mmCIF file of C-alpha atoms in Angstrom:
data_model
loop_
_atom_site.group_PDB
_atom_site.id
_atom_site.type_symbol
_atom_site.label_atom_id
_atom_site.label_comp_id
_atom_site.label_asym_id
_atom_site.label_seq_id
_atom_site.Cartn_x
_atom_site.Cartn_y
_atom_site.Cartn_z
ATOM 1 C CA UNK Z 1 94.199 117.869 97.002
ATOM 2 C CA UNK Z 2 96.232 114.711 96.783
ATOM 3 C CA UNK Z 3 96.519 113.194 93.317
ATOM 4 C CA UNK Z 4 97.987 110.072 91.796
ATOM 5 C CA UNK Z 5 99.602 109.807 88.375
ATOM 6 C CA UNK Z 6 99.305 106.309 86.968
ATOM 7 C CA UNK Z 7 101.248 105.218 83.904
ATOM 8 C CA UNK Z 8 101.134 104.037 81.294
ATOM 9 C CA UNK Z 9 97.533 104.808 80.375
ATOM 10 C CA UNK Z 10 97.356 101.678 78.207
ATOM 11 C CA UNK Z 11 99.555 98.788 77.147
ATOM 12 C CA UNK Z 12 99.406 96.292 74.291
ATOM 13 C CA UNK Z 13 101.639 93.296 74.877
ATOM 14 C CA UNK Z 14 102.240 89.796 73.571
ATOM 15 C CA UNK Z 15 101.259 86.820 75.696
ATOM 16 C CA UNK Z 16 104.226 85.720 77.779
ATOM 17 C CA UNK Z 17 105.735 89.178 78.150
ATOM 18 C CA UNK Z 18 106.301 90.859 81.480
ATOM 19 C CA UNK Z 19 104.372 94.027 82.358
ATOM 20 C CA UNK Z 20 105.236 96.948 84.594
ATOM 21 C CA UNK Z 21 103.076 99.894 85.633
ATOM 22 C CA UNK Z 22 103.451 102.504 88.329
ATOM 23 C CA UNK Z 23 101.817 105.255 90.328
ATOM 24 C CA UNK Z 24 103.488 108.404 91.563
ATOM 25 C CA UNK Z 25 102.425 111.345 93.638
ATOM 26 C CA UNK Z 26 103.847 114.514 95.123
ATOM 27 C CA UNK Z 27 102.156 113.513 98.399
ATOM 28 C CA UNK Z 28 103.017 110.817 100.906
ATOM 29 C CA UNK Z 29 100.677 107.860 101.236
ATOM 30 C CA UNK Z 30 100.374 105.434 104.145
ATOM 31 C CA UNK Z 31 98.986 102.510 102.182
ATOM 32 C CA UNK Z 32 99.061 101.462 98.552
ATOM 33 C CA UNK Z 33 96.496 99.141 97.017
ATOM 34 C CA UNK Z 34 96.386 97.597 93.559
ATOM 35 C CA UNK Z 35 93.059 96.560 92.020
ATOM 36 C CA UNK Z 36 92.089 94.890 88.736
ATOM 37 C CA UNK Z 37 88.783 95.644 87.029
ATOM 38 C CA UNK Z 38 87.240 93.482 84.303
ATOM 39 C CA UNK Z 39 84.834 95.217 81.890
ATOM 40 C CA UNK Z 40 81.498 95.973 83.530
ATOM 41 C CA UNK Z 41 82.589 94.607 86.917
ATOM 42 C CA UNK Z 42 83.789 96.027 90.205
ATOM 43 C CA UNK Z 43 87.509 96.247 91.013
ATOM 44 C CA UNK Z 44 89.053 93.256 92.734
ATOM 45 C CA UNK Z 45 91.879 93.743 95.221
ATOM 46 C CA UNK Z 46 95.169 92.229 94.047
ATOM 47 C CA UNK Z 47 97.793 93.411 96.525
ATOM 48 C CA UNK Z 48 97.862 95.668 99.589
ATOM 49 C CA UNK Z 49 101.061 97.361 100.804
ATOM 50 C CA UNK Z 50 101.368 98.914 104.244
ATOM 51 C CA UNK Z 51 105.051 99.778 104.826
ATOM 52 C CA UNK Z 52 107.583 101.808 102.881
ATOM 53 C CA UNK Z 53 109.931 99.488 101.005
ATOM 54 C CA UNK Z 54 107.541 96.538 101.277
ATOM 55 C CA UNK Z 55 107.657 94.099 98.366
ATOM 56 C CA UNK Z 56 104.712 91.706 98.095
ATOM 57 C CA UNK Z 57 103.862 88.974 95.610
ATOM 58 C CA UNK Z 58 100.588 87.329 94.664
ATOM 59 C CA UNK Z 59 101.266 84.591 92.123
ATOM 60 C CA UNK Z 60 102.687 86.239 88.999
ATOM 61 C CA UNK Z 61 102.053 89.704 90.440
ATOM 62 C CA UNK Z 62 104.602 91.678 92.447
ATOM 63 C CA UNK Z 63 104.079 95.133 93.906
ATOM 64 C CA UNK Z 64 106.327 97.460 95.881
ATOM 65 C CA UNK Z 65 105.687 100.388 98.210
ATOM 66 C CA UNK Z 66 108.288 103.032 97.350
ATOM 67 C CA UNK Z 67 110.818 104.062 99.968
ATOM 68 C CA UNK Z 68 109.775 107.698 99.685
ATOM 69 C CA UNK Z 69 106.114 106.645 100.209
ATOM 70 C CA UNK Z 70 105.233 108.644 97.111
ATOM 71 C CA UNK Z 71 105.148 105.819 94.591
ATOM 72 C CA UNK Z 72 104.347 102.190 93.960
ATOM 73 C CA UNK Z 73 104.757 99.801 91.064
ATOM 74 C CA UNK Z 74 103.057 96.608 89.933
ATOM 75 C CA UNK Z 75 104.747 93.947 87.830
ATOM 76 C CA UNK Z 76 103.039 91.052 86.077
ATOM 77 C CA UNK Z 77 105.295 88.273 84.868
ATOM 78 C CA UNK Z 78 104.605 85.964 81.911
ATOM 79 C CA UNK Z 79 101.296 87.597 80.981
ATOM 80 C CA UNK Z 80 98.339 85.470 79.881
ATOM 81 C CA UNK Z 81 95.112 86.465 78.068
ATOM 82 C CA UNK Z 82 93.078 86.603 81.296
ATOM 83 C CA UNK Z 83 95.345 89.393 82.577
ATOM 84 C CA UNK Z 84 93.398 91.724 80.288
ATOM 85 C CA UNK Z 85 91.621 94.492 82.176
ATOM 86 C CA UNK Z 86 92.154 97.831 83.845
ATOM 87 C CA UNK Z 87 94.583 98.017 86.743
ATOM 88 C CA UNK Z 88 94.106 100.745 89.346
ATOM 89 C CA UNK Z 89 96.416 101.905 92.044
ATOM 90 C CA UNK Z 90 94.977 103.544 95.148
ATOM 91 C CA UNK Z 91 96.792 105.386 97.896
ATOM 92 C CA UNK Z 92 95.493 106.109 101.340
ATOM 93 C CA UNK Z 93 95.935 109.789 102.057
ATOM 94 C CA UNK Z 94 96.408 111.762 105.238
ATOM 95 C CA UNK Z 95 92.627 112.005 105.762
ATOM 96 C CA UNK Z 96 92.278 108.234 105.571
ATOM 97 C CA UNK Z 97 90.351 108.227 102.307
ATOM 98 C CA UNK Z 98 91.460 106.353 99.191
ATOM 99 C CA UNK Z 99 92.767 108.271 96.182
ATOM 100 C CA UNK Z 100 92.568 106.325 92.900
ATOM 101 C CA UNK Z 101 94.745 106.554 89.824
ATOM 102 C CA UNK Z 102 93.053 106.729 86.416
ATOM 103 C CA UNK Z 103 94.001 103.178 85.576
ATOM 104 C CA UNK Z 104 96.218 101.274 83.152
ATOM 105 C CA UNK Z 105 94.346 99.376 80.465
ATOM 106 C CA UNK Z 106 96.149 96.140 79.604
ATOM 107 C CA UNK Z 107 95.566 94.278 76.358
ATOM 108 C CA UNK Z 108 97.255 90.915 75.740
ATOM 109 C CA UNK Z 109 97.650 89.403 72.271
ATOM 110 C CA UNK Z 110 97.644 85.593 72.251
ATOM 111 C CA UNK X 1 78.450 82.976 100.345
ATOM 112 C CA UNK X 2 79.493 86.406 101.583
ATOM 113 C CA UNK X 3 79.827 89.456 99.429
ATOM 114 C CA UNK X 4 78.520 92.760 98.194
ATOM 115 C CA UNK X 5 75.563 92.868 95.846
ATOM 116 C CA UNK X 6 74.379 95.761 93.745
ATOM 117 C CA UNK X 7 71.158 95.798 91.821
ATOM 118 C CA UNK X 8 70.162 96.201 89.146
ATOM 119 C CA UNK X 9 73.204 95.692 86.883
ATOM 120 C CA UNK X 10 71.805 98.119 84.290
ATOM 121 C CA UNK X 11 69.375 100.950 84.946
ATOM 122 C CA UNK X 12 67.735 103.364 82.545
ATOM 123 C CA UNK X 13 65.895 106.481 83.638
ATOM 124 C CA UNK X 14 64.429 109.550 82.050
ATOM 125 C CA UNK X 15 66.003 112.896 82.753
ATOM 126 C CA UNK X 16 64.460 114.642 85.741
ATOM 127 C CA UNK X 17 63.612 111.462 87.640
ATOM 128 C CA UNK X 18 65.214 110.440 90.897
ATOM 129 C CA UNK X 19 66.592 106.908 90.962
ATOM 130 C CA UNK X 20 67.826 104.748 93.845
ATOM 131 C CA UNK X 21 70.665 102.245 93.512
ATOM 132 C CA UNK X 22 70.818 99.331 95.900
ATOM 133 C CA UNK X 23 73.886 98.068 97.768
ATOM 134 C CA UNK X 24 73.763 95.195 100.252
ATOM 135 C CA UNK X 25 76.599 93.402 102.046
ATOM 136 C CA UNK X 26 76.592 90.327 104.288
ATOM 137 C CA UNK X 27 80.232 90.633 105.314
ATOM 138 C CA UNK X 28 79.368 92.271 108.639
ATOM 139 C CA UNK X 29 81.412 95.287 107.566
ATOM 140 C CA UNK X 30 80.834 98.535 109.431
ATOM 141 C CA UNK X 31 81.871 100.941 106.679
ATOM 142 C CA UNK X 32 80.309 101.347 103.239
ATOM 143 C CA UNK X 33 81.109 103.624 100.310
ATOM 144 C CA UNK X 34 79.733 104.834 96.996
ATOM 145 C CA UNK X 35 81.981 105.715 94.073
ATOM 146 C CA UNK X 36 81.325 106.999 90.603
ATOM 147 C CA UNK X 37 83.409 105.863 87.626
ATOM 148 C CA UNK X 38 83.486 107.615 84.264
ATOM 149 C CA UNK X 39 85.338 106.269 81.174
ATOM 150 C CA UNK X 40 89.088 106.733 81.447
ATOM 151 C CA UNK X 41 88.793 108.065 84.974
ATOM 152 C CA UNK X 42 89.639 106.807 88.399
ATOM 153 C CA UNK X 43 86.996 106.233 91.025
ATOM 154 C CA UNK X 44 85.588 109.299 92.733
ATOM 155 C CA UNK X 45 84.033 109.103 96.189
ATOM 156 C CA UNK X 46 80.411 110.239 96.496
ATOM 157 C CA UNK X 47 79.445 109.348 100.086
ATOM 158 C CA UNK X 48 80.653 107.023 102.805
ATOM 159 C CA UNK X 49 79.314 105.714 106.073
ATOM 160 C CA UNK X 50 81.377 104.327 108.931
ATOM 161 C CA UNK X 51 78.471 103.378 111.153
ATOM 162 C CA UNK X 52 74.706 102.958 111.020
ATOM 163 C CA UNK X 53 72.729 106.214 110.916
ATOM 164 C CA UNK X 54 75.803 108.253 110.077
ATOM 165 C CA UNK X 55 77.388 109.212 106.746
ATOM 166 C CA UNK X 56 79.738 111.815 105.299
ATOM 167 C CA UNK X 57 80.058 113.545 101.952
ATOM 168 C CA UNK X 58 82.856 112.517 99.657
ATOM 169 C CA UNK X 59 84.438 114.547 96.885
ATOM 170 C CA UNK X 60 81.392 114.727 94.570
ATOM 171 C CA UNK X 61 78.304 114.527 96.805
ATOM 172 C CA UNK X 62 76.270 117.220 95.054
ATOM 173 C CA UNK X 63 73.125 115.801 93.460
ATOM 174 C CA UNK X 64 73.262 112.568 95.469
ATOM 175 C CA UNK X 65 71.784 111.401 98.759
ATOM 176 C CA UNK X 66 72.237 108.299 100.905
ATOM 177 C CA UNK X 67 70.831 106.612 103.984
ATOM 178 C CA UNK X 68 72.246 104.001 106.364
ATOM 179 C CA UNK X 69 69.365 102.635 108.387
ATOM 180 C CA UNK X 70 70.795 99.107 108.523
ATOM 181 C CA UNK X 71 74.372 97.877 108.721
ATOM 182 C CA UNK X 72 73.888 95.704 105.632
ATOM 183 C CA UNK X 73 72.400 98.339 103.347
ATOM 184 C CA UNK X 74 73.603 101.662 101.918
ATOM 185 C CA UNK X 75 71.287 102.839 99.102
ATOM 186 C CA UNK X 76 72.286 105.757 96.878
ATOM 187 C CA UNK X 77 69.721 108.111 95.350
ATOM 188 C CA UNK X 78 70.722 109.990 92.237
ATOM 189 C CA UNK X 79 68.532 113.060 92.215
ATOM 190 C CA UNK X 80 67.407 115.233 89.339
ATOM 191 C CA UNK X 81 69.879 117.845 90.615
ATOM 192 C CA UNK X 82 72.813 115.720 89.450
ATOM 193 C CA UNK X 83 73.823 117.318 86.150
ATOM 194 C CA UNK X 84 75.603 114.325 84.580
ATOM 195 C CA UNK X 85 74.160 111.195 86.198
ATOM 196 C CA UNK X 86 75.066 108.691 83.467
ATOM 197 C CA UNK X 87 77.971 106.668 84.883
ATOM 198 C CA UNK X 88 79.062 103.376 86.410
ATOM 199 C CA UNK X 89 78.361 103.355 90.159
ATOM 200 C CA UNK X 90 80.365 101.180 92.514
ATOM 201 C CA UNK X 91 79.592 100.323 96.115
ATOM 202 C CA UNK X 92 82.303 99.134 98.485
ATOM 203 C CA UNK X 93 82.629 98.099 102.101
ATOM 204 C CA UNK X 94 85.394 97.685 104.659
ATOM 205 C CA UNK X 95 85.596 96.004 108.043
ATOM 206 C CA UNK X 96 85.739 99.125 110.131
ATOM 207 C CA UNK X 97 86.774 102.638 109.253
ATOM 208 C CA UNK X 98 88.213 104.347 106.225
ATOM 209 C CA UNK X 99 91.685 103.005 106.941
ATOM 210 C CA UNK X 100 90.647 99.424 106.174
ATOM 211 C CA UNK X 101 90.885 97.720 102.798
ATOM 212 C CA UNK X 102 87.807 98.240 100.669
ATOM 213 C CA UNK X 103 86.050 95.469 98.732
ATOM 214 C CA UNK X 104 83.846 96.340 95.792
ATOM 215 C CA UNK X 105 80.487 95.195 94.492
ATOM 216 C CA UNK X 106 79.880 94.422 90.796
ATOM 217 C CA UNK X 107 78.555 97.896 89.984
ATOM 218 C CA UNK X 108 75.424 99.420 88.438
ATOM 219 C CA UNK X 109 75.534 101.163 85.088
ATOM 220 C CA UNK X 110 73.050 104.043 85.111
ATOM 221 C CA UNK X 111 71.988 105.625 81.847
ATOM 222 C CA UNK X 112 69.811 108.707 81.919
ATOM 223 C CA UNK X 113 68.015 109.341 78.651
#
């Protein structure tokens, strides 16, 4: 079946640094979604991407839908302590269902 | 104050018992979903329902059952047939079908002793 590879698995950064994470697949996806999950909570939608090449921002967050439709990246600029959490990418496959990456755990040192 | 609620937040059960997890939404969404999350893993789809009185199996439906008698409610029963039931369970909903953006509830952590 369709699978997503999300990297890196975890990141430890200093407050103020920029962060970049990505998801890749051998399959084509029609939609890419990025979620953030705080410990013990449900994921919260950050950015949704619907067209190849689309670049969308939400505050300090920027995400892009790859031209090949097989990848997406998320950037966080000037990280702050509340950015801590697990970031998930999700791609919408040919069957319409969402396929989730395994997440990138972000830790921010003040 | 619209949203998705899951209760309880934490649930403990003895092995061999069935347990039902609640999921309610007042967003007027047609579609609802149940996912399972294990440490270091992505979310895996258990069941989903696009309309009242209809639901489909996801990738890991074995050992689980659901019902959709009302638009607002989509309870999940973890049966004794589920071999590894201890996990974090997430409910989600979307406006219409599976192609719409999904919004998640706060989750229920089930521990089977």
